Amino acid sequence: MIEPVDLRLENGSLLPLSDDRDGDCGVAIDGGRIVAVGRTDSLPAARRAIDVGGGIIAPGVVDEHVHDRSLGQSHKEDWETLTRSAAAGGVTTVLGHGNTDPYVERPADLERKFALAERDALVDFGCFAWVTDENHEDLAPLASAGAVGFQASLAERPLDSGQLLTTMANCAETDCRLGLHVEDGDILESQWADAQTSGAERPIDHCRPPVAEVVGARTATQLARVTDCPLHVFLVSAGSTLDPLLRAKQRGLDVTVETCPHYLRFTDAELTEQGSVAVVSPPLRSHDERAALWECGIENGVVDCIGTDHAPHTDAEKRVDDPVASLRGVSHGFVGLETAVPMLLTFAAADRLSYDQWRRLHSEMPARTWGLYPTKGSLQIGTDADITVVDPNLEWTLDRTTLRSKGTVTPFDGKAFRGAVTTTVVRGRVVYESGAVVGDPGWGRRVERT
Ligand code: DOR
């Protein structure tokens, strides 16, 4: 007799949707891997079956942009709270950014982060190494220590152009990609100085103009061209930034591009409405910049990946008690792990995005960008059984007090969504179902570049 497999997800739709199979398909899982995909009645018998009731069965979401805070900032977040939030948000792999305390700039910092994550994470994880003026000439040890990629910023611990050139040349020698926050620090500094002189310090004056991003994107793509460095541009917030990136792609450069759900959903009007709650870097942009981000980025496909920039801070750090008072001392960013999938499903329900675009932007392309595909980001047989199941029709409204992160400040509080995560599976283990996180700390594993 054939042994039953571990788990079946059945009576759902697989992406891309196809009329003749909708609501009739599933996935079989054994030993943490996908062993069959197809019509429910063709799947092998299983010890446990979950009827997904016509929901969409998608490859697990890979969030390439989370601030895990695990070194020295655990009052904001830790791997357990971060990945509880990930599980509830349908995210099966998180990639942690390195602006912790200390920054992740030496192999020992990476090792500490990995050890904490191995102990506490419920979903799979990877970590970036941060390139600084100290380490940019010697990147190979960080690649060998297991960094999923490198990251640097032109505004935070900024590299100057010479250092960026060396970084890219050295990065090209490793098998890693460089992710860059491209806002130009010099422009930001002079704008902030002007704002202080003129007394413009309210959240609405959060003045980091799109041109800072455009200038940085232009510099970065030019340096990537001469060094052959694979480049990823994080946090594209404005349509204008896409012009140099589109040109770089047309010239055949290996450049990939990220934006975030909040840049697609909100405009700077939110700074008047929600003040410091909506302060994020880069900032929310004008109506026209957002329209161009949709048109060139999403409709014409210049954006490859969606990341959340999940950035937990306490209520006090975000000044939620007096949000419109002043920008001074306000922490930038907000949480996003539990709102990203619902937001993208809401766009899909409104026909702004197809469900298959959601899958590509949120799962396949982040996995490809960081060398994790097809182990992550696919439903191929033999790959990790990481699965996000959603009900695309469920309508609900966010109450931020239900979020699992330590920080719960978000401009999505009180907003309505159409679409919700119903089940999250990481390497064959159900970590979220029926509204409850059911995974355990320690289940999450470090991802390996392939
Ligand atoms: O708003 C932001 N917050 N943007 C970033 O790039 C970093 C993040 C943080 O770490 O809080």
Short mmCIF file of C-alpha atoms and ligand atoms in Angstrom, two decimals:
data_model
loop_
_atom_site.label_atom_id
_atom_site.label_comp_id
_atom_site.label_asym_id
_atom_site.label_seq_id
_atom_site.Cartn_x
_atom_site.Cartn_y
_atom_site.Cartn_z
CA MET A 1 0.00 0.00 0.00
CA ILE A 2 1.20 3.54 -0.76
CA GLU A 3 1.92 5.52 2.40
CA PRO A 4 -0.14 8.72 2.75
CA VAL A 5 1.79 11.97 2.48
CA ASP A 6 1.99 14.48 5.36
CA LEU A 7 -0.38 17.21 4.19
CA ARG A 8 -2.75 18.19 1.41
CA LEU A 9 -4.11 21.65 0.71
CA GLU A 10 -7.19 21.04 -1.40
CA ASN A 11 -10.08 22.70 -3.24
CA GLY A 12 -8.27 25.90 -4.06
CA SER A 13 -7.02 27.83 -7.11
CA LEU A 14 -3.39 27.83 -8.18
CA LEU A 15 -1.69 30.85 -9.74
CA PRO A 16 -1.92 31.83 -12.51
CA LEU A 17 -5.68 31.43 -12.23
CA SER A 18 -7.28 29.35 -14.94
CA ASP A 19 -11.05 29.22 -15.27
CA ASP A 20 -11.28 25.50 -15.78
CA ARG A 21 -9.31 24.66 -12.63
CA ASP A 22 -10.47 27.37 -10.24
CA GLY A 23 -11.39 26.11 -6.82
CA ASP A 24 -10.56 22.54 -7.78
CA CYS A 25 -6.80 22.27 -7.17
CA GLY A 26 -4.31 21.66 -4.45
CA VAL A 27 -0.82 20.77 -3.34
CA ALA A 28 0.51 17.65 -1.62
CA ILE A 29 3.40 17.90 0.80
CA ASP A 30 5.70 15.29 2.29
CA GLY A 31 8.87 15.67 4.33
CA GLY A 32 8.64 19.47 4.04
CA ARG A 33 8.69 19.40 0.22
CA ILE A 34 6.06 19.76 -2.46
CA VAL A 35 5.40 16.31 -3.94
CA ALA A 36 2.37 16.96 -6.17
CA VAL A 37 0.44 19.91 -7.58
CA GLY A 38 -2.80 19.63 -9.54
CA ARG A 39 -6.47 18.83 -9.35
CA THR A 40 -7.57 17.79 -5.90
CA ASP A 41 -8.74 14.38 -7.09
CA SER A 42 -5.31 13.66 -8.59
CA LEU A 43 -3.36 14.31 -5.35
CA PRO A 44 -2.10 11.46 -3.16
CA ALA A 45 -3.89 10.67 0.11
CA ALA A 46 -2.58 12.56 3.12
CA ARG A 47 -2.52 12.21 6.90
CA ARG A 48 -3.96 15.72 7.15
CA ALA A 49 -6.06 17.61 4.61
CA ILE A 50 -6.92 21.30 4.72
CA ASP A 51 -9.87 22.32 2.58
CA VAL A 52 -9.04 25.85 1.52
CA GLY A 53 -12.60 26.44 0.38
CA GLY A 54 -11.90 27.96 -3.04
CA GLY A 55 -9.06 30.16 -1.75
CA ILE A 56 -5.90 30.94 -3.72
CA ILE A 57 -2.88 28.71 -3.07
CA ALA A 58 0.29 30.71 -3.79
CA PRO A 59 4.01 30.11 -3.32
CA GLY A 60 5.05 31.48 0.08
CA VAL A 61 5.67 35.21 0.17
CA VAL A 62 9.32 36.29 0.48
CA ASP A 63 9.60 39.67 2.19
CA GLU A 64 13.00 41.00 1.19
CA HIS A 65 12.80 44.09 3.38
CA VAL A 66 12.23 43.72 7.11
CA HIS A 67 13.98 45.50 9.96
CA ASP A 68 14.34 42.69 12.46
CA ARG A 69 15.99 44.88 15.17
CA SER A 70 17.51 41.75 16.67
CA LEU A 71 20.87 43.28 17.61
CA GLY A 72 20.49 45.84 20.37
CA GLN A 73 16.97 47.06 19.55
CA SER A 74 14.80 44.33 21.00
CA HIS A 75 12.48 46.89 22.62
CA LYS A 76 11.20 47.44 19.05
CA GLU A 77 11.12 43.83 17.80
CA ASP A 78 12.78 40.42 18.08
CA TRP A 79 12.87 37.41 15.79
CA GLU A 80 9.93 35.77 17.53
CA THR A 81 7.59 38.78 17.35
CA LEU A 82 8.79 39.60 13.83
CA THR A 83 8.13 36.11 12.53
CA ARG A 84 4.81 35.70 14.36
CA SER A 85 3.79 38.76 12.41
CA ALA A 86 5.25 37.25 9.23
CA ALA A 87 3.32 33.99 9.74
CA ALA A 88 0.06 35.90 10.25
CA GLY A 89 0.85 38.00 7.20
CA GLY A 90 1.40 34.98 4.93
CA VAL A 91 5.15 35.59 4.74
CA THR A 92 7.22 32.40 4.77
CA THR A 93 10.71 33.92 4.36
CA VAL A 94 11.97 37.24 5.74
CA LEU A 95 15.22 38.93 4.81
CA GLY A 96 16.49 41.05 7.71
CA HIS A 97 18.23 44.36 7.10
CA GLY A 98 21.45 45.31 8.81
CA ASN A 99 20.82 48.72 10.39
CA THR A 100 20.72 47.26 13.88
CA ASP A 101 22.88 48.19 16.85
CA PRO A 102 25.61 47.34 15.99
CA TYR A 103 25.18 47.40 12.22
CA VAL A 104 25.71 44.00 10.62
CA GLU A 105 29.11 44.78 9.16
CA ARG A 106 31.38 41.96 10.38
CA PRO A 107 31.01 38.18 10.10
CA ALA A 108 30.58 38.04 13.89
CA ASP A 109 27.51 40.32 13.67
CA LEU A 110 25.95 37.99 11.11
CA GLU A 111 26.73 34.96 13.26
CA ARG A 112 25.02 36.57 16.27
CA LYS A 113 21.96 37.40 14.22
CA PHE A 114 21.75 33.91 12.78
CA ALA A 115 22.04 32.33 16.23
CA LEU A 116 19.17 34.46 17.59
CA ALA A 117 17.02 33.76 14.54
CA GLU A 118 17.71 30.02 14.68
CA ARG A 119 16.48 30.04 18.26
CA ASP A 120 13.44 32.30 17.86
CA ALA A 121 12.14 32.43 14.29
CA LEU A 122 8.92 30.71 13.22
CA VAL A 123 9.53 31.25 9.49
CA ASP A 124 12.64 31.04 7.32
CA PHE A 125 15.08 33.93 7.29
CA GLY A 126 18.13 35.46 5.68
CA CYS A 127 20.24 38.47 6.66
CA PHE A 128 21.98 41.21 4.71
CA ALA A 129 25.45 42.48 5.52
CA TRP A 130 25.78 46.29 5.59
CA VAL A 131 28.64 47.80 3.57
CA THR A 132 30.42 50.69 5.28
CA ASP A 133 33.55 52.76 4.83
CA GLU A 134 35.21 50.19 7.14
CA ASN A 135 34.43 46.95 5.34
CA HIS A 136 33.84 47.88 1.69
CA GLU A 137 37.27 46.67 0.58
CA ASP A 138 36.82 43.21 2.06
CA LEU A 139 33.40 41.74 1.34
CA ALA A 140 34.27 38.08 0.71
CA PRO A 141 34.29 37.10 4.43
CA LEU A 142 30.73 38.40 4.81
CA ALA A 143 29.60 36.43 1.76
CA SER A 144 31.25 33.30 3.19
CA ALA A 145 29.57 33.91 6.55
CA GLY A 146 26.19 33.46 4.83
CA ALA A 147 24.94 36.97 4.00
CA VAL A 148 22.00 36.69 1.61
CA GLY A 149 23.28 39.84 -0.07
CA PHE A 150 24.96 43.17 0.60
CA GLN A 151 23.25 46.43 1.34
CA ALA A 152 24.37 50.02 1.56
CA SER A 153 22.87 53.46 1.68
CA LEU A 154 23.75 56.82 0.18
CA ALA A 155 22.07 58.53 3.15
CA GLU A 156 22.52 56.37 6.28
CA ARG A 157 26.17 55.61 7.09
CA PRO A 158 26.61 56.74 3.50
CA LEU A 159 29.27 55.57 1.11
CA ASP A 160 30.76 58.30 -1.07
CA SER A 161 30.98 57.71 -4.82
CA GLY A 162 34.55 56.39 -4.65
CA GLN A 163 33.64 53.93 -1.91
CA LEU A 164 30.55 52.89 -3.81
CA LEU A 165 32.66 52.17 -6.88
CA THR A 166 35.04 49.99 -4.83
CA THR A 167 32.07 48.29 -3.15
CA MET A 168 30.52 47.40 -6.47
CA ALA A 169 33.78 46.13 -7.92
CA ASN A 170 34.29 43.93 -4.84
CA CYS A 171 30.69 42.83 -4.69
CA ALA A 172 30.86 41.71 -8.33
CA GLU A 173 33.66 39.33 -7.26
CA THR A 174 31.34 37.57 -4.81
CA ASP A 175 28.16 35.82 -5.93
CA CYS A 176 26.06 38.39 -4.05
CA ARG A 177 23.90 41.27 -5.22
CA LEU A 178 24.19 44.78 -3.76
CA GLY A 179 20.94 46.34 -2.52
CA LEU A 180 21.07 50.11 -2.27
CA HIS A 181 18.97 52.79 -0.60
CA VAL A 182 19.62 55.42 -3.26
CA GLU A 183 18.44 58.70 -1.72
CA ASP A 184 21.42 61.06 -2.06
CA GLY A 185 22.60 62.06 1.43
CA ASP A 186 24.04 65.46 0.40
CA ILE A 187 20.70 66.58 -1.03
CA LEU A 188 18.84 65.35 2.05
CA GLU A 189 21.22 67.15 4.38
CA SER A 190 20.96 70.50 2.64
CA GLN A 191 17.16 70.24 2.42
CA TRP A 192 16.91 69.46 6.12
CA ALA A 193 19.22 72.41 6.94
CA ASP A 194 16.99 74.71 4.87
CA ALA A 195 13.88 73.39 6.60
CA GLN A 196 15.36 74.08 10.02
CA THR A 197 16.34 77.61 9.01
CA SER A 198 12.84 78.36 7.80
CA GLY A 199 11.21 76.63 10.79
CA ALA A 200 9.44 74.06 8.60
CA GLU A 201 9.58 71.04 10.87
CA ARG A 202 6.11 69.55 10.86
CA PRO A 203 5.56 66.01 9.52
CA ILE A 204 4.13 67.54 6.33
CA ASP A 205 7.54 69.23 5.83
CA HIS A 206 9.29 65.82 5.75
CA CYS A 207 11.44 67.06 2.91
CA ARG A 208 13.33 64.36 1.07
CA PRO A 209 12.52 65.32 -2.52
CA PRO A 210 12.25 62.72 -5.30
CA VAL A 211 15.27 64.29 -7.01
CA ALA A 212 17.46 62.87 -4.21
CA GLU A 213 16.33 59.41 -5.29
CA VAL A 214 16.76 60.16 -9.00
CA VAL A 215 20.33 61.43 -8.53
CA GLY A 216 21.27 58.40 -6.44
CA ALA A 217 19.69 55.97 -8.91
CA ARG A 218 21.62 57.58 -11.76
CA THR A 219 24.95 57.37 -9.93
CA ALA A 220 24.32 53.79 -8.82
CA THR A 221 23.39 52.52 -12.27
CA GLN A 222 26.40 54.22 -13.86
CA LEU A 223 28.75 52.60 -11.36
CA ALA A 224 27.00 49.24 -11.76
CA ARG A 225 27.58 49.48 -15.51
CA VAL A 226 31.34 49.87 -15.23
CA THR A 227 31.73 47.25 -12.51
CA ASP A 228 29.19 44.63 -13.71
CA CYS A 229 27.82 44.57 -10.19
CA PRO A 230 24.31 43.09 -9.87
CA LEU A 231 22.34 45.95 -8.33
CA HIS A 232 19.03 46.05 -6.48
CA VAL A 233 17.42 49.41 -5.76
CA PHE A 234 15.44 49.31 -2.52
CA LEU A 235 12.54 51.58 -1.62
CA VAL A 236 11.67 53.25 -4.91
CA SER A 237 9.01 55.66 -3.73
CA ALA A 238 8.52 57.91 -6.76
CA GLY A 239 7.76 57.42 -10.44
CA SER A 240 10.60 59.81 -11.37
CA THR A 241 13.20 57.37 -10.01
CA LEU A 242 12.10 54.78 -12.53
CA ASP A 243 13.43 56.75 -15.53
CA PRO A 244 17.14 56.01 -14.94
CA LEU A 245 16.30 52.48 -13.80
CA LEU A 246 14.30 51.74 -16.95
CA ARG A 247 17.16 53.08 -19.06
CA ALA A 248 19.65 50.87 -17.20
CA LYS A 249 17.45 47.83 -17.77
CA GLN A 250 17.07 48.68 -21.47
CA ARG A 251 20.87 48.75 -21.74
CA GLY A 252 20.92 45.22 -20.37
CA LEU A 253 22.21 45.92 -16.86
CA ASP A 254 21.40 43.44 -14.10
CA VAL A 255 19.32 45.90 -12.08
CA THR A 256 16.28 44.94 -10.03
CA VAL A 257 13.85 47.30 -8.35
CA GLU A 258 11.75 47.28 -5.18
CA THR A 259 8.80 49.36 -4.10
CA CYS A 260 6.56 49.03 -1.04
CA PRO A 261 2.79 48.75 -0.54
CA HIS A 262 2.61 52.16 1.19
CA TYR A 263 4.02 54.00 -1.84
CA LEU A 264 1.33 52.40 -3.99
CA ARG A 265 -1.50 53.06 -1.51
CA PHE A 266 -0.81 56.46 0.04
CA THR A 267 0.24 59.97 -0.97
CA ASP A 268 1.77 62.79 1.06
CA ALA A 269 -1.78 63.87 1.96
CA GLU A 270 -1.40 61.24 4.67
CA LEU A 271 1.21 63.43 6.40
CA THR A 272 -1.46 66.04 7.03
CA GLU A 273 -3.97 63.40 8.10
CA GLN A 274 -1.80 61.09 10.17
CA GLY A 275 1.35 63.15 10.85
CA SER A 276 4.27 61.26 12.39
CA VAL A 277 2.46 57.92 12.05
CA ALA A 278 2.94 58.18 8.27
CA VAL A 279 6.54 59.44 8.39
CA VAL A 280 8.78 57.00 6.52
CA SER A 281 12.00 57.27 4.53
CA PRO A 282 11.80 57.79 1.63
CA PRO A 283 8.57 59.68 2.26
CA LEU A 284 5.11 59.22 0.82
CA ARG A 285 4.96 61.12 -2.46
CA SER A 286 2.64 63.37 -4.46
CA HIS A 287 -0.35 62.09 -6.35
CA ASP A 288 1.55 62.44 -9.67
CA GLU A 289 4.61 60.55 -8.44
CA ARG A 290 2.38 57.74 -7.19
CA ALA A 291 0.51 57.63 -10.51
CA ALA A 292 3.84 57.33 -12.37
CA LEU A 293 4.98 54.59 -9.99
CA TRP A 294 1.87 52.61 -10.87
CA GLU A 295 2.13 53.27 -14.57
CA CYS A 296 5.83 52.78 -15.22
CA GLY A 297 6.59 50.55 -12.23
CA ILE A 298 3.67 48.14 -12.04
CA GLU A 299 1.87 48.35 -15.38
CA ASN A 300 5.06 48.54 -17.50
CA GLY A 301 6.94 46.19 -15.22
CA VAL A 302 10.01 48.22 -14.14
CA VAL A 303 9.36 47.25 -10.51
CA ASP A 304 10.43 43.65 -9.87
CA CYS A 305 9.80 43.19 -6.16
CA ILE A 306 7.54 44.33 -3.37
CA GLY A 307 9.10 44.50 0.09
CA THR A 308 7.40 45.90 3.16
CA ASP A 309 10.18 47.94 4.80
CA HIS A 310 8.64 46.55 8.01
CA ALA A 311 10.09 49.05 10.50
CA PRO A 312 8.77 48.59 14.02
CA HIS A 313 9.04 51.47 16.51
CA THR A 314 7.29 52.08 19.82
CA ASP A 315 4.32 54.44 20.11
CA ALA A 316 6.57 56.88 21.98
CA GLU A 317 9.23 56.80 19.25
CA LYS A 318 6.52 57.56 16.66
CA ARG A 319 4.99 60.33 18.84
CA VAL A 320 1.51 58.91 18.38
CA ASP A 321 0.16 60.98 21.27
CA ASP A 322 0.74 64.22 19.29
CA PRO A 323 1.35 63.12 15.70
CA VAL A 324 1.13 66.47 13.90
CA ALA A 325 3.32 68.47 16.30
CA SER A 326 6.89 68.18 15.00
CA LEU A 327 9.19 66.00 12.95
CA ARG A 328 11.99 66.35 15.47
CA GLY A 329 12.94 63.05 17.06
CA VAL A 330 10.22 61.10 15.22
CA SER A 331 11.37 57.61 14.16
CA HIS A 332 10.85 56.91 10.49
CA GLY A 333 8.91 53.90 9.24
CA PHE A 334 6.11 51.64 10.42
CA VAL A 335 5.21 47.96 10.49
CA GLY A 336 4.01 46.21 7.34
CA LEU A 337 4.26 42.43 7.56
CA GLU A 338 0.55 41.86 8.25
CA THR A 339 -0.81 44.43 5.82
CA ALA A 340 1.24 43.76 2.68
CA VAL A 341 -0.60 40.70 1.34
CA PRO A 342 -4.05 42.13 2.16
CA MET A 343 -3.11 45.44 0.50
CA LEU A 344 -1.91 43.72 -2.68
CA LEU A 345 -5.01 41.49 -2.73
CA THR A 346 -7.11 44.63 -2.35
CA PHE A 347 -5.38 46.11 -5.42
CA ALA A 348 -6.03 42.83 -7.25
CA ALA A 349 -9.72 42.85 -6.25
CA ALA A 350 -9.91 46.37 -7.71
CA ASP A 351 -8.20 45.16 -10.94
CA ARG A 352 -5.14 47.35 -10.42
CA LEU A 353 -2.93 44.26 -10.26
CA SER A 354 -3.48 40.66 -11.31
CA TYR A 355 -3.19 37.91 -8.72
CA ASP A 356 -0.34 36.51 -10.78
CA GLN A 357 1.49 39.87 -10.67
CA TRP A 358 1.11 39.70 -6.89
CA ARG A 359 2.75 36.25 -6.90
CA ARG A 360 5.61 37.45 -9.10
CA LEU A 361 6.29 40.69 -7.22
CA HIS A 362 5.96 39.28 -3.74
CA SER A 363 7.33 35.76 -4.03
CA GLU A 364 9.04 34.69 -7.25
CA MET A 365 11.06 37.85 -7.96
CA PRO A 366 12.34 38.47 -4.42
CA ALA A 367 13.42 34.81 -4.37
CA ARG A 368 15.13 35.13 -7.77
CA THR A 369 16.77 38.44 -6.88
CA TRP A 370 18.50 36.99 -3.83
CA GLY A 371 19.39 33.59 -5.30
CA LEU A 372 16.73 31.58 -3.47
CA TYR A 373 14.60 30.48 -6.44
CA PRO A 374 13.14 27.87 -7.01
CA THR A 375 13.66 26.51 -3.46
CA LYS A 376 11.71 29.58 -2.37
CA GLY A 377 9.19 31.46 -4.49
CA SER A 378 7.80 28.55 -6.50
CA LEU A 379 5.39 25.64 -6.27
CA GLN A 380 7.70 23.31 -8.17
CA ILE A 381 7.82 19.67 -7.16
CA GLY A 382 10.78 18.93 -4.92
CA THR A 383 11.06 22.48 -3.56
CA ASP A 384 10.37 23.74 -0.03
CA ALA A 385 6.66 23.52 0.80
CA ASP A 386 6.27 27.22 1.63
CA ILE A 387 2.71 28.21 0.87
CA THR A 388 0.49 31.23 1.38
CA VAL A 389 -3.25 30.57 1.18
CA VAL A 390 -5.57 33.54 0.86
CA ASP A 391 -9.26 34.27 0.68
CA PRO A 392 -9.39 36.97 -2.00
CA ASN A 393 -12.93 38.05 -1.11
CA LEU A 394 -12.86 38.49 2.65
CA GLU A 395 -13.55 42.10 3.62
CA TRP A 396 -12.17 43.39 6.89
CA THR A 397 -10.80 46.48 8.63
CA LEU A 398 -7.48 46.69 10.43
CA ASP A 399 -7.34 47.31 14.16
CA ARG A 400 -3.64 47.77 14.87
CA THR A 401 -3.93 46.35 18.40
CA THR A 402 -4.34 42.89 16.81
CA LEU A 403 -0.91 42.99 15.12
CA ARG A 404 1.75 40.58 16.39
CA SER A 405 4.81 42.86 16.09
CA LYS A 406 6.06 44.69 19.17
CA GLY A 407 5.57 47.98 17.38
CA THR A 408 2.08 48.33 15.95
CA VAL A 409 2.15 51.86 14.52
CA THR A 410 0.89 51.85 10.94
CA PRO A 411 -0.93 54.28 8.64
CA PHE A 412 -3.03 51.28 7.55
CA ASP A 413 -4.79 51.30 10.95
CA GLY A 414 -8.53 51.60 10.38
CA LYS A 415 -8.21 50.98 6.63
CA ALA A 416 -10.46 48.49 4.83
CA PHE A 417 -9.12 45.51 2.87
CA ARG A 418 -10.55 42.96 0.50
CA GLY A 419 -8.48 39.78 0.82
CA ALA A 420 -6.94 38.00 3.79
CA VAL A 421 -4.37 35.35 4.60
CA THR A 422 -6.04 32.18 5.84
CA THR A 423 -3.17 29.66 6.11
CA THR A 424 0.62 29.88 6.07
CA VAL A 425 2.84 26.83 5.62
CA VAL A 426 6.62 26.84 6.07
CA ARG A 427 8.50 23.75 4.85
CA GLY A 428 5.37 21.65 5.30
CA ARG A 429 4.53 22.91 8.77
CA VAL A 430 1.36 24.97 9.27
CA VAL A 431 2.43 28.11 11.15
CA TYR A 432 -0.80 30.12 10.83
CA GLU A 433 -4.43 29.03 10.46
CA SER A 434 -7.91 30.05 11.56
CA GLY A 435 -6.68 33.43 12.74
CA ALA A 436 -4.02 32.02 15.07
CA VAL A 437 -0.25 31.70 14.86
CA VAL A 438 0.40 28.01 15.54
CA GLY A 439 4.10 27.72 14.63
CA ASP A 440 6.89 27.46 17.15
CA PRO A 441 10.05 29.50 17.63
CA GLY A 442 13.03 27.56 16.33
CA TRP A 443 11.22 26.19 13.25
CA GLY A 444 12.63 28.90 10.98
CA ARG A 445 15.79 28.06 9.07
CA ARG A 446 18.43 30.17 7.42
CA VAL A 447 18.05 30.32 3.65
CA GLU A 448 20.96 29.45 1.37
CA ARG A 449 21.80 31.20 -1.88
CA THR A 450 21.73 28.70 -4.73
O1 DOR B 1 11.49 54.73 7.31
C1 DOR B 1 12.43 53.96 7.38
N1 DOR B 1 12.70 53.27 8.51
N2 DOR B 1 13.24 53.82 6.31
C2 DOR B 1 14.38 53.13 6.37
O2 DOR B 1 15.07 53.06 5.37
C3 DOR B 1 14.81 52.51 7.65
C4 DOR B 1 13.66 52.23 8.53
C5 DOR B 1 14.05 51.88 9.96
O3 DOR B 1 15.03 51.17 10.14
O4 DOR B 1 13.31 52.26 10.88
#
